[in-house]
mmCIF file of C-alpha atoms in Angstrom:
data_model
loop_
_atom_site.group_PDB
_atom_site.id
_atom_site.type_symbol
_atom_site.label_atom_id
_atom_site.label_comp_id
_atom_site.label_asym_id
_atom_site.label_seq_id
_atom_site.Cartn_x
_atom_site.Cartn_y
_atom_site.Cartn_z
ATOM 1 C CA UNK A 1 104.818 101.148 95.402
ATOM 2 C CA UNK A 2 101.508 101.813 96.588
ATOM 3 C CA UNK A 3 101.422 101.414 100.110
ATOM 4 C CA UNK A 4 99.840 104.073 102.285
ATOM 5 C CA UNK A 5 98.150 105.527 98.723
ATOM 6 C CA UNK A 6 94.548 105.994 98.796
ATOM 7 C CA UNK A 7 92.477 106.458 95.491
ATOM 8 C CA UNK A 8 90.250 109.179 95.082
ATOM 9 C CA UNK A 9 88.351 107.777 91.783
ATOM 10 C CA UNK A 10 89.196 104.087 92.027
ATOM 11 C CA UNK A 11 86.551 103.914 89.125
ATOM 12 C CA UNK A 12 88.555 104.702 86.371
ATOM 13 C CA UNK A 13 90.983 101.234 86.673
ATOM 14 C CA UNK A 14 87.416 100.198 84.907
ATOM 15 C CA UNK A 15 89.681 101.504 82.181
ATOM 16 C CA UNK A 16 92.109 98.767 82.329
ATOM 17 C CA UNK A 17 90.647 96.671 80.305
ATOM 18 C CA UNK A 18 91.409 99.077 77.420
ATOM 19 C CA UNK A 19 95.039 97.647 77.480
ATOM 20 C CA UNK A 20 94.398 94.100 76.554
ATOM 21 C CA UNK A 21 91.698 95.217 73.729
ATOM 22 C CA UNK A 22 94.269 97.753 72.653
ATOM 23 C CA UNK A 23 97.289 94.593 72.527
ATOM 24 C CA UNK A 24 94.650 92.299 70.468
ATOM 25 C CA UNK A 25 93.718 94.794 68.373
ATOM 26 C CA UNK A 26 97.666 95.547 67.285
ATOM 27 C CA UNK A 27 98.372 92.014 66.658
ATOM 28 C CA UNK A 28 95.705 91.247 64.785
ATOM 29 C CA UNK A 29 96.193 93.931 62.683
ATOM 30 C CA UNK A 30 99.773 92.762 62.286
ATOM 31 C CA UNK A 31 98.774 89.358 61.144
ATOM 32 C CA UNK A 32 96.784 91.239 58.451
ATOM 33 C CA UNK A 33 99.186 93.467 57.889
ATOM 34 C CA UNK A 34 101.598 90.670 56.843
ATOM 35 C CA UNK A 35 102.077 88.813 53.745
ATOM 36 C CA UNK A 36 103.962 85.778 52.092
ATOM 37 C CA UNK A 37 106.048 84.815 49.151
ATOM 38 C CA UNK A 38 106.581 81.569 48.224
ATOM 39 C CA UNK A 39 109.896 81.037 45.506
ATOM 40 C CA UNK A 40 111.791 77.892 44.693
ATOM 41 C CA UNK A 41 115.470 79.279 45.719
ATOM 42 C CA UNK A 42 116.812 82.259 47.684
ATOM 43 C CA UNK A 43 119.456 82.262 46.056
ATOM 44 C CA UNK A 44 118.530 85.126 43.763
ATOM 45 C CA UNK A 45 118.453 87.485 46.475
ATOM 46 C CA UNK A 46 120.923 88.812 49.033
ATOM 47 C CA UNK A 47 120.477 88.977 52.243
ATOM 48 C CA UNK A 48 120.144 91.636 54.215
ATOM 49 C CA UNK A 49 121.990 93.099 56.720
ATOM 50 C CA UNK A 50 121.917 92.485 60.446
ATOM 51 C CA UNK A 51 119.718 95.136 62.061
ATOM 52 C CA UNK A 52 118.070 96.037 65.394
ATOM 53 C CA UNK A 53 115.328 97.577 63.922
ATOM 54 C CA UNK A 54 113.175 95.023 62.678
ATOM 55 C CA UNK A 55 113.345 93.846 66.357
ATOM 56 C CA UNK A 56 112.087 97.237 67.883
ATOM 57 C CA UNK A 57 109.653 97.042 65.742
ATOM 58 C CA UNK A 58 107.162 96.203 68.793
ATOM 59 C CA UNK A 59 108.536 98.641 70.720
ATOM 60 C CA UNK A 60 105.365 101.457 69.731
ATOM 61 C CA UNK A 61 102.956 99.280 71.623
ATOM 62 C CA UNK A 62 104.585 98.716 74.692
ATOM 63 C CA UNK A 63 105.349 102.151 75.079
ATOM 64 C CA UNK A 64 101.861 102.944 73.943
ATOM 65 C CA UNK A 65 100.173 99.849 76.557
ATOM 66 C CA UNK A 66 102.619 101.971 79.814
ATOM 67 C CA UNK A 67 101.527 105.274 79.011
ATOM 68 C CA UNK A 68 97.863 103.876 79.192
ATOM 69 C CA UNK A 69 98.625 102.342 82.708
ATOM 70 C CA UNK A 70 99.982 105.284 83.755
ATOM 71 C CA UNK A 71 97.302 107.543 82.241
ATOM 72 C CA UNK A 72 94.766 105.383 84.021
ATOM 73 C CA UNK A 73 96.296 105.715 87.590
ATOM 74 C CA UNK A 74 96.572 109.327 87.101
ATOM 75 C CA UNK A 75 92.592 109.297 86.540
ATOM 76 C CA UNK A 76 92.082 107.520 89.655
ATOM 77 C CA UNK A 77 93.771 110.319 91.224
ATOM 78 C CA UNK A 78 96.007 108.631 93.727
ATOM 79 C CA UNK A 79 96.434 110.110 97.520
ATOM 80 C CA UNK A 80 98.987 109.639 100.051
ATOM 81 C CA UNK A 81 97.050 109.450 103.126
ATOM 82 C CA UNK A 82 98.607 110.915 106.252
ATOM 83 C CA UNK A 83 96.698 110.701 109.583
ATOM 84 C CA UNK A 84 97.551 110.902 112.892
ATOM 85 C CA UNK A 85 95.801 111.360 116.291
ATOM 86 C CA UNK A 86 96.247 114.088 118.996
ATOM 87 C CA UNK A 87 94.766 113.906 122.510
ATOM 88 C CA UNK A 88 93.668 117.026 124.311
ATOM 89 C CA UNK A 89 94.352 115.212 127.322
ATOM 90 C CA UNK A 90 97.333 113.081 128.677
ATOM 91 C CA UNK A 91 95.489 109.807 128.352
ATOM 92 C CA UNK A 92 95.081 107.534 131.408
ATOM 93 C CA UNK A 93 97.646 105.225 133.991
ATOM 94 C CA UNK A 94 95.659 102.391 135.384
ATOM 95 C CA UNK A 95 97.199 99.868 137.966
ATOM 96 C CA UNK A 96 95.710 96.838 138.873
ATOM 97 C CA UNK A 97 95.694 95.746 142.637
ATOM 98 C CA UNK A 98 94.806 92.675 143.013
ATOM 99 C CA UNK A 99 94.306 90.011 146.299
ATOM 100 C CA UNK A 100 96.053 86.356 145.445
ATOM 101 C CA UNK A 101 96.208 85.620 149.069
ATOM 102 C CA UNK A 102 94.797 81.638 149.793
ATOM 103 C CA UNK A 103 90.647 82.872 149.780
ATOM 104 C CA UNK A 104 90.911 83.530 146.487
ATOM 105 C CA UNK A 105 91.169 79.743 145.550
ATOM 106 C CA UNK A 106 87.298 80.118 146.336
ATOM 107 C CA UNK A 107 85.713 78.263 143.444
ATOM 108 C CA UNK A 108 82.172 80.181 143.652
ATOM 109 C CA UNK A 109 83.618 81.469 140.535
ATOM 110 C CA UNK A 110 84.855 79.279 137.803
ATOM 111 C CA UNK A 111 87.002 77.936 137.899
ATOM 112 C CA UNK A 112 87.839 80.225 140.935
ATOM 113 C CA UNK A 113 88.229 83.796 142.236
ATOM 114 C CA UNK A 114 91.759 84.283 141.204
ATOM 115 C CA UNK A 115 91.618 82.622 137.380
ATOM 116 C CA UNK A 116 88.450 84.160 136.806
ATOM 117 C CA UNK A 117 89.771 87.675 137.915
ATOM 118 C CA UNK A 118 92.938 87.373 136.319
ATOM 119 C CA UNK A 119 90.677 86.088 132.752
ATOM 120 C CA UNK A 120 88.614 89.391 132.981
ATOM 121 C CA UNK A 121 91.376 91.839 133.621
ATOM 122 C CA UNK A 122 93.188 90.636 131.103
ATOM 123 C CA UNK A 123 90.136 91.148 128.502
ATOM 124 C CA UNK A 124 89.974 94.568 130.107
ATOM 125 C CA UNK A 125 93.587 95.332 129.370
ATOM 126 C CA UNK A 126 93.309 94.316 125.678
ATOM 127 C CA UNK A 127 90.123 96.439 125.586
ATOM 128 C CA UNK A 128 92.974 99.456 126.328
ATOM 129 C CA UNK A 129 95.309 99.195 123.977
ATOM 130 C CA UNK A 130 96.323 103.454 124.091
ATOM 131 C CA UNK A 131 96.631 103.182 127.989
ATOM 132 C CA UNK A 132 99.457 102.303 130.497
ATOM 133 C CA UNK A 133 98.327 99.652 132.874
ATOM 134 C CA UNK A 134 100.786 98.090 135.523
ATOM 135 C CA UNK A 135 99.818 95.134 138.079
ATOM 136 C CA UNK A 136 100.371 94.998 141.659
ATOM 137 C CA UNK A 137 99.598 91.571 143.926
ATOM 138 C CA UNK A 138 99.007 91.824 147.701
ATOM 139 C CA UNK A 139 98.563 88.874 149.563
ATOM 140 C CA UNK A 140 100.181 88.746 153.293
ATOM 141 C CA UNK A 141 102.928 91.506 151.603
ATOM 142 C CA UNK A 142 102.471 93.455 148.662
ATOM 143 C CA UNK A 143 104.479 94.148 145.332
ATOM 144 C CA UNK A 144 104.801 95.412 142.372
ATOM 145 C CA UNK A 145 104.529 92.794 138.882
ATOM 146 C CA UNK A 146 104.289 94.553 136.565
ATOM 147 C CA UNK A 147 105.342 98.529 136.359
ATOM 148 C CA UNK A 148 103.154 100.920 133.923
ATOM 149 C CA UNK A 149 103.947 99.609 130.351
ATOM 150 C CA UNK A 150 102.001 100.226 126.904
ATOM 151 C CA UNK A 151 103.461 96.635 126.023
ATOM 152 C CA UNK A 152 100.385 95.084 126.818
ATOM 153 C CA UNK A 153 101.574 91.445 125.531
ATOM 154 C CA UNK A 154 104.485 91.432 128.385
ATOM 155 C CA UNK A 155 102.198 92.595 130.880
ATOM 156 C CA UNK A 156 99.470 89.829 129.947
ATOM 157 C CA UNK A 157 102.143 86.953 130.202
ATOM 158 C CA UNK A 158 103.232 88.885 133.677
ATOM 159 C CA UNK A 159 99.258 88.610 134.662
ATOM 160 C CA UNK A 160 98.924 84.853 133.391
ATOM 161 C CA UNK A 161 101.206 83.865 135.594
ATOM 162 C CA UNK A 162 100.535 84.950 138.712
ATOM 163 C CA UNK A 163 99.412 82.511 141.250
ATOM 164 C CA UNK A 164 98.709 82.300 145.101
ATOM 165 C CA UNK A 165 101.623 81.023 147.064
ATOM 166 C CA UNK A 166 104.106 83.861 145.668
ATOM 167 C CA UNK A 167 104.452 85.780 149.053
ATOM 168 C CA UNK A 168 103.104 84.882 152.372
ATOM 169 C CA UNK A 169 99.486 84.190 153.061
ATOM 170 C CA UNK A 170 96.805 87.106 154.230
ATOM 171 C CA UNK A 171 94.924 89.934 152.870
ATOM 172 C CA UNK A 172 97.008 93.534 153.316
ATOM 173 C CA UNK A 173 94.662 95.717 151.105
ATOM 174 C CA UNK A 174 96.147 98.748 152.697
ATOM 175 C CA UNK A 175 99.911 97.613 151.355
ATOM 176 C CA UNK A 176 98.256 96.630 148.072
ATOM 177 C CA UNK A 177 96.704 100.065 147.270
ATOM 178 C CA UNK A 178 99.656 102.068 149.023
ATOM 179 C CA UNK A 179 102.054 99.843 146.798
ATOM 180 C CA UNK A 180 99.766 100.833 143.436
ATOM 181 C CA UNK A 181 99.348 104.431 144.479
ATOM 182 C CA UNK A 182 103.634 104.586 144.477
ATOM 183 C CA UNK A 183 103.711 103.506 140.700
ATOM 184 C CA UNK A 184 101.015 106.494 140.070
ATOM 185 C CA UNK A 185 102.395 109.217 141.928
ATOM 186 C CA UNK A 186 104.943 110.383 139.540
ATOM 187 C CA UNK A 187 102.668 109.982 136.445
ATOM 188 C CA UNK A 188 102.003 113.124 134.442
ATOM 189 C CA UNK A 189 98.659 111.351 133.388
ATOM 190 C CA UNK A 190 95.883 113.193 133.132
ATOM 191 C CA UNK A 191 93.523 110.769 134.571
ATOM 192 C CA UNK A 192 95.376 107.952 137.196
ATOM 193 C CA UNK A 193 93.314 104.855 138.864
ATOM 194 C CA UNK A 194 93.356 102.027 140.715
ATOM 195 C CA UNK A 195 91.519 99.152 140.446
ATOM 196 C CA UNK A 196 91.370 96.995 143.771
ATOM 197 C CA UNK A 197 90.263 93.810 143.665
ATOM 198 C CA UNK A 198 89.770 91.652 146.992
ATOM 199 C CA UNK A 199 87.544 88.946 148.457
ATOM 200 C CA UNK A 200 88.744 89.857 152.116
ATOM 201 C CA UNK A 201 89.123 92.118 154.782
ATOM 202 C CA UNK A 202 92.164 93.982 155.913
ATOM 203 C CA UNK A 203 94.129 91.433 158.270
ATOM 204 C CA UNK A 204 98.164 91.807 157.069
ATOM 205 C CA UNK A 205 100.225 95.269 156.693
ATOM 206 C CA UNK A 206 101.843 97.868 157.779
ATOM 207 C CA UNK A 207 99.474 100.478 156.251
ATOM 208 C CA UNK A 208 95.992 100.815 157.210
ATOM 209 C CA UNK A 209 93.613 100.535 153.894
ATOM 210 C CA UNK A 210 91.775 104.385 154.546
ATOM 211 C CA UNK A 211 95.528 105.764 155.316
ATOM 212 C CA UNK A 212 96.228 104.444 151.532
ATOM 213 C CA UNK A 213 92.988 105.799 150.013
ATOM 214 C CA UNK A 214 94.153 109.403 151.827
ATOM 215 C CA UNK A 215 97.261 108.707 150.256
ATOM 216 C CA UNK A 216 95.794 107.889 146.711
ATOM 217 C CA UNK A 217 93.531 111.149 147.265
ATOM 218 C CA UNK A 218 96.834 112.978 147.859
ATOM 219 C CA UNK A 219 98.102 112.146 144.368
ATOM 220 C CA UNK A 220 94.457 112.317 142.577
ATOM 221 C CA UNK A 221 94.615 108.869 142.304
ATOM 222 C CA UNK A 222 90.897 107.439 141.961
ATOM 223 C CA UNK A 223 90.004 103.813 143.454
ATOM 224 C CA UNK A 224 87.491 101.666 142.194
ATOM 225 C CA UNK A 225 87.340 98.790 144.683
ATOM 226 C CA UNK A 226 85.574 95.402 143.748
ATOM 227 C CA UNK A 227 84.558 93.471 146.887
ATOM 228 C CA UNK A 228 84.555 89.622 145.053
ATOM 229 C CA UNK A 229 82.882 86.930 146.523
ATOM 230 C CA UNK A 230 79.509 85.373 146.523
ATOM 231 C CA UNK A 231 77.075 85.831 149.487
ATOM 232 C CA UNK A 232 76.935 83.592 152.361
ATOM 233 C CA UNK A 233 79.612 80.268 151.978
ATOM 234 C CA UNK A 234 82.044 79.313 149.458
ATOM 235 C CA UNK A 235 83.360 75.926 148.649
ATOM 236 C CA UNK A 236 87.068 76.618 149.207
ATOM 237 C CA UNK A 237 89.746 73.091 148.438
ATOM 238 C CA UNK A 238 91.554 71.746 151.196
ATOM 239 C CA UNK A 239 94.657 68.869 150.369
ATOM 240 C CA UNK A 240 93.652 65.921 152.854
ATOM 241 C CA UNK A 241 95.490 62.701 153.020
ATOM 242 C CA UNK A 242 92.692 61.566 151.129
ATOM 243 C CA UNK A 243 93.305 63.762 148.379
ATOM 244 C CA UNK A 244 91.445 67.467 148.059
ATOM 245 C CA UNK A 245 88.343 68.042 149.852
ATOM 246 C CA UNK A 246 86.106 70.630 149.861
ATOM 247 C CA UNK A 247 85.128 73.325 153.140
ATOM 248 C CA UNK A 248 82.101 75.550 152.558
ATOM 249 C CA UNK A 249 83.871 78.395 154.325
ATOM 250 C CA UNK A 250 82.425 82.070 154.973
ATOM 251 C CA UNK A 251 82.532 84.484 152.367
ATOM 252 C CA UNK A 252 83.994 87.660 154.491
ATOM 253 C CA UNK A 253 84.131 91.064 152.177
ATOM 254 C CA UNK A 254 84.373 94.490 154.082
ATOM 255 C CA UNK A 255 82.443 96.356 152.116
ATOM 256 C CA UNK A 256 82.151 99.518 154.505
ATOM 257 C CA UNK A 257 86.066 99.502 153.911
ATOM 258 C CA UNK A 258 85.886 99.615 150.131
ATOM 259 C CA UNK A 259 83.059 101.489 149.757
ATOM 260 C CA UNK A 260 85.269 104.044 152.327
ATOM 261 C CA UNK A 261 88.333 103.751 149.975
ATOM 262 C CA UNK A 262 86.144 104.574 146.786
ATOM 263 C CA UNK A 263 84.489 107.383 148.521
ATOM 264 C CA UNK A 264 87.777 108.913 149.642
ATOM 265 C CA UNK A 265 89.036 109.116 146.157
ATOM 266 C CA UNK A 266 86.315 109.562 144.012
ATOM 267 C CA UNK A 267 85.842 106.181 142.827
ATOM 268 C CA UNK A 268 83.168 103.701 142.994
ATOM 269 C CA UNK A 269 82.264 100.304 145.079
ATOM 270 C CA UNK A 270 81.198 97.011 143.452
ATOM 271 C CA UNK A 271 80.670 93.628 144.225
ATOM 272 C CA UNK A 272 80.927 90.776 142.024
ATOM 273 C CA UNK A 273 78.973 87.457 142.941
ATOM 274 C CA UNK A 274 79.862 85.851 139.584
ATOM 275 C CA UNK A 275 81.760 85.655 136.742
ATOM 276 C CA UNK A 276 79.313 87.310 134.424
ATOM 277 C CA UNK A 277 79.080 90.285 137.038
ATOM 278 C CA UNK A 278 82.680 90.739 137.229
ATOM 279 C CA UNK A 279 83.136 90.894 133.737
ATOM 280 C CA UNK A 280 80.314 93.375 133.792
ATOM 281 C CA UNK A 281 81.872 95.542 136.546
ATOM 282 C CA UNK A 282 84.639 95.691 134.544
ATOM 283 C CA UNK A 283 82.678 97.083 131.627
ATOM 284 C CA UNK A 284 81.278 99.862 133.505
ATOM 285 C CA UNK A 285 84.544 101.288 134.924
ATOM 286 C CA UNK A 286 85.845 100.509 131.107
ATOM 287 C CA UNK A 287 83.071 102.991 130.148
ATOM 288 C CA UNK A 288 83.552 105.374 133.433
ATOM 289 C CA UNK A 289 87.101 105.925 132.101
ATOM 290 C CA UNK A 290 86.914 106.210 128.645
ATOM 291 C CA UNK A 291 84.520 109.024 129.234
ATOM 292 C CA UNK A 292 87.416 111.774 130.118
ATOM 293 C CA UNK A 293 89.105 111.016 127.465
ATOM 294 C CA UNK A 294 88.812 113.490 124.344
ATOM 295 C CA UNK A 295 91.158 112.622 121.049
ATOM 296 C CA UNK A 296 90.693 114.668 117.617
ATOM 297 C CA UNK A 297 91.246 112.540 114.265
ATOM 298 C CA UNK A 298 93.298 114.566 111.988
ATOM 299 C CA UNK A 299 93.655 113.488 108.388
ATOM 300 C CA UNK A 300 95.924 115.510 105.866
ATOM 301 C CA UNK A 301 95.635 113.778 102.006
ATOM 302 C CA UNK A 302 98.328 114.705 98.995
ATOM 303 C CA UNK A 303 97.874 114.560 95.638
ATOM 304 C CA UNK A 304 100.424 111.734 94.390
ATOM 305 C CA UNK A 305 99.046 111.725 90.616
ATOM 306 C CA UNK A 306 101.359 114.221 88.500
ATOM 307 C CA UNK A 307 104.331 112.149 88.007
ATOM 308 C CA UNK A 308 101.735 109.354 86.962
ATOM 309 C CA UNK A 309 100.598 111.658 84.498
ATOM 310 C CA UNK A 310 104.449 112.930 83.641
ATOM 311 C CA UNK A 311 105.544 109.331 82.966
ATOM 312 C CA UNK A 312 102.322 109.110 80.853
ATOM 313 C CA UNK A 313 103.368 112.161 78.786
ATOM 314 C CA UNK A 314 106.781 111.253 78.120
ATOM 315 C CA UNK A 315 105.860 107.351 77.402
ATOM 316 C CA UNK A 316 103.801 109.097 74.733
ATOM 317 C CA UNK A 317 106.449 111.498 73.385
ATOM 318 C CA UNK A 318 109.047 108.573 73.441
ATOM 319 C CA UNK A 319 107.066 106.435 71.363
ATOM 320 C CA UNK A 320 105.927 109.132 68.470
ATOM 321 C CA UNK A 321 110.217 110.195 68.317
ATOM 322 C CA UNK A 322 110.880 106.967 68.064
ATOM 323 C CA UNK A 323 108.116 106.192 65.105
ATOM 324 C CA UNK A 324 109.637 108.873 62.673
ATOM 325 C CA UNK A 325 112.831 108.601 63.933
ATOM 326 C CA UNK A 326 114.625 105.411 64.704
ATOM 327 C CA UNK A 327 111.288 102.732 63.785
ATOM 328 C CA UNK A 328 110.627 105.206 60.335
ATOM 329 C CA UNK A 329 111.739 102.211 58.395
ATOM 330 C CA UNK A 330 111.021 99.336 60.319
ATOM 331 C CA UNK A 331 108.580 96.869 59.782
ATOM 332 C CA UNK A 332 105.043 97.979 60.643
#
């Protein structure tokens, strides 16, 4: 009954507590008001007539008790509270590109590159809930997994479970971005980006990586690349007879590339040598984009409390035509 009702003086249900005072008080002065006889036979008087009446005779105080409810709720002056939110812009379309090729099994983050990425774009994404984010993974080939969606809960099952081995080994960062940029070029968005994560360099593709960020500039796509990857060596797993093993193998990030690609579209460059920068990274370009947005709150309240007060009125009226009318001669 009262959902979406707000209360403008919730102070006066204070004045509930009138109702059970006001019930005690009537039947206690109905136990007073009531007397006995005691006689040694009934059989000197006649019995009277099956009636109704007597049995209404409670009805004044019911009527009475709802009319102070309803009196009461009027007070409080209930509201219905209507609200909704419009955006002077067209929001933003965010794709994330990002690397699964065989380097990203890397475990100079924990519990590697890929997990780790994949656990920190997926806080990002929940961080978003008003935006349309789609996923692209590049490897040797690139494609899309996930197109732009606002369903945010199908596109974090999509993201949990990618994993390396689903298309042929190799970085192609150029196929990646071209193959994000596609899903953004038709968008009406106000504000469209990329977010390119890779630990490599360009070494798989048919499309060179600054011939997609002239392509992404094309569209006013913006690129913010993350080169990931500590500094220096990695441990990365190798399966041996013996079981896995562990190669500390160059860590090989072309940052000139990236930084290019960012450049080109008005983006940024940064490198994450950890989880905790990473997550940080993705902070700031949280931040960066949130910025050009600009939404206005608008909040429209009705007044909800005449029929309260109505209902109160003729609760009132009912009960005095029914005391000199119907309950004139019942018991009292």
């Amino acid at each position: 009954m009262f959902k979406g009702i707000e209360f403008a003086n919730p102070g006066f249900f204070w004045l509930l507590l009138l109702i059970p005072v006001t019930v005690a008080y009537y039947i206690w002065r109905e136990q007073k008001l009531q007397g006995s006889l005691s006689v040694s036979a009934l059989k000197g008087f006649s019995l009277p007539g099956k009636s109704i009446i007597p049995r209404l005779r409670h009805l004044g105080i019911i009527l009475r008790s709802l009319a102070l409810l309803a009196l009461i709720v009027a007070l409080a002056r209930p509201q219905s509270a209507l609200s909704w939110q419009n955006s002077t812009t067209q929001g933003i379309d965010i794709v994330i590109a990002s690397d699964i090729s065989g380097s990203m099994l890397a475990e100079d983050f924990k519990p590697n590159r890929l997990e780790a990425g994949k656990n920190i774009a997926i806080d990002f994404i929940k961080d978003r809930p008003d935006d349309r984010i789609g996923l692209v993974v590049f490897s040797g080939e690139a494609f899309t997994q996930c197109p732009l969606t606002i369903d945010h809960d199908v596109l974090i099952n999509v993201f949990s479970a990618v994993k390396n081995g689903m298309v042929d080994d190799g970085t192609a960062i150029g196929m990646g971005l071209a193959t994000a940029v596609n899903r953004l070029k038709d968008s009406e968005a106000k504000s469209k980006v990329v977010i390119l994560l890779t630990d490599g360099s360009n070494n798989a593709g048919s499309i060179p990586p600054v011939t997609a960020a002239e392509i992404a500039k094309q569209f006013n796509v913006r690129v913010y690349t993350v080169g990931i990857g500590t500094r220096g060596y990695a441990p990365y797993p190798v399966q041996t007879p013996m079981g896995v093993r562990y190669q500390n193998m160059p860590v090989d990030v072309d940052e000139g590339t990236l930084t290019k690609i960012a450049r080109t579209t008005g983006g940024k460059y940064f490198r994450a040598t950890d989880n905790e920068k990473l997550k940080s990274i993705y902070e700031q370009i949280d931040k960066l984009e949130k910025a050009r947005i600009d939404v206005t709150q608008y909040h429209k309240k009705t007044e909800v409390f005449l029929p309260f007060a109505v209902i109160a009125v003729v609760l009132l009226l009912s009960e005095f035509i029914l005391k000199n009318t119907l309950l004139k001669g019942a018991l009292t």
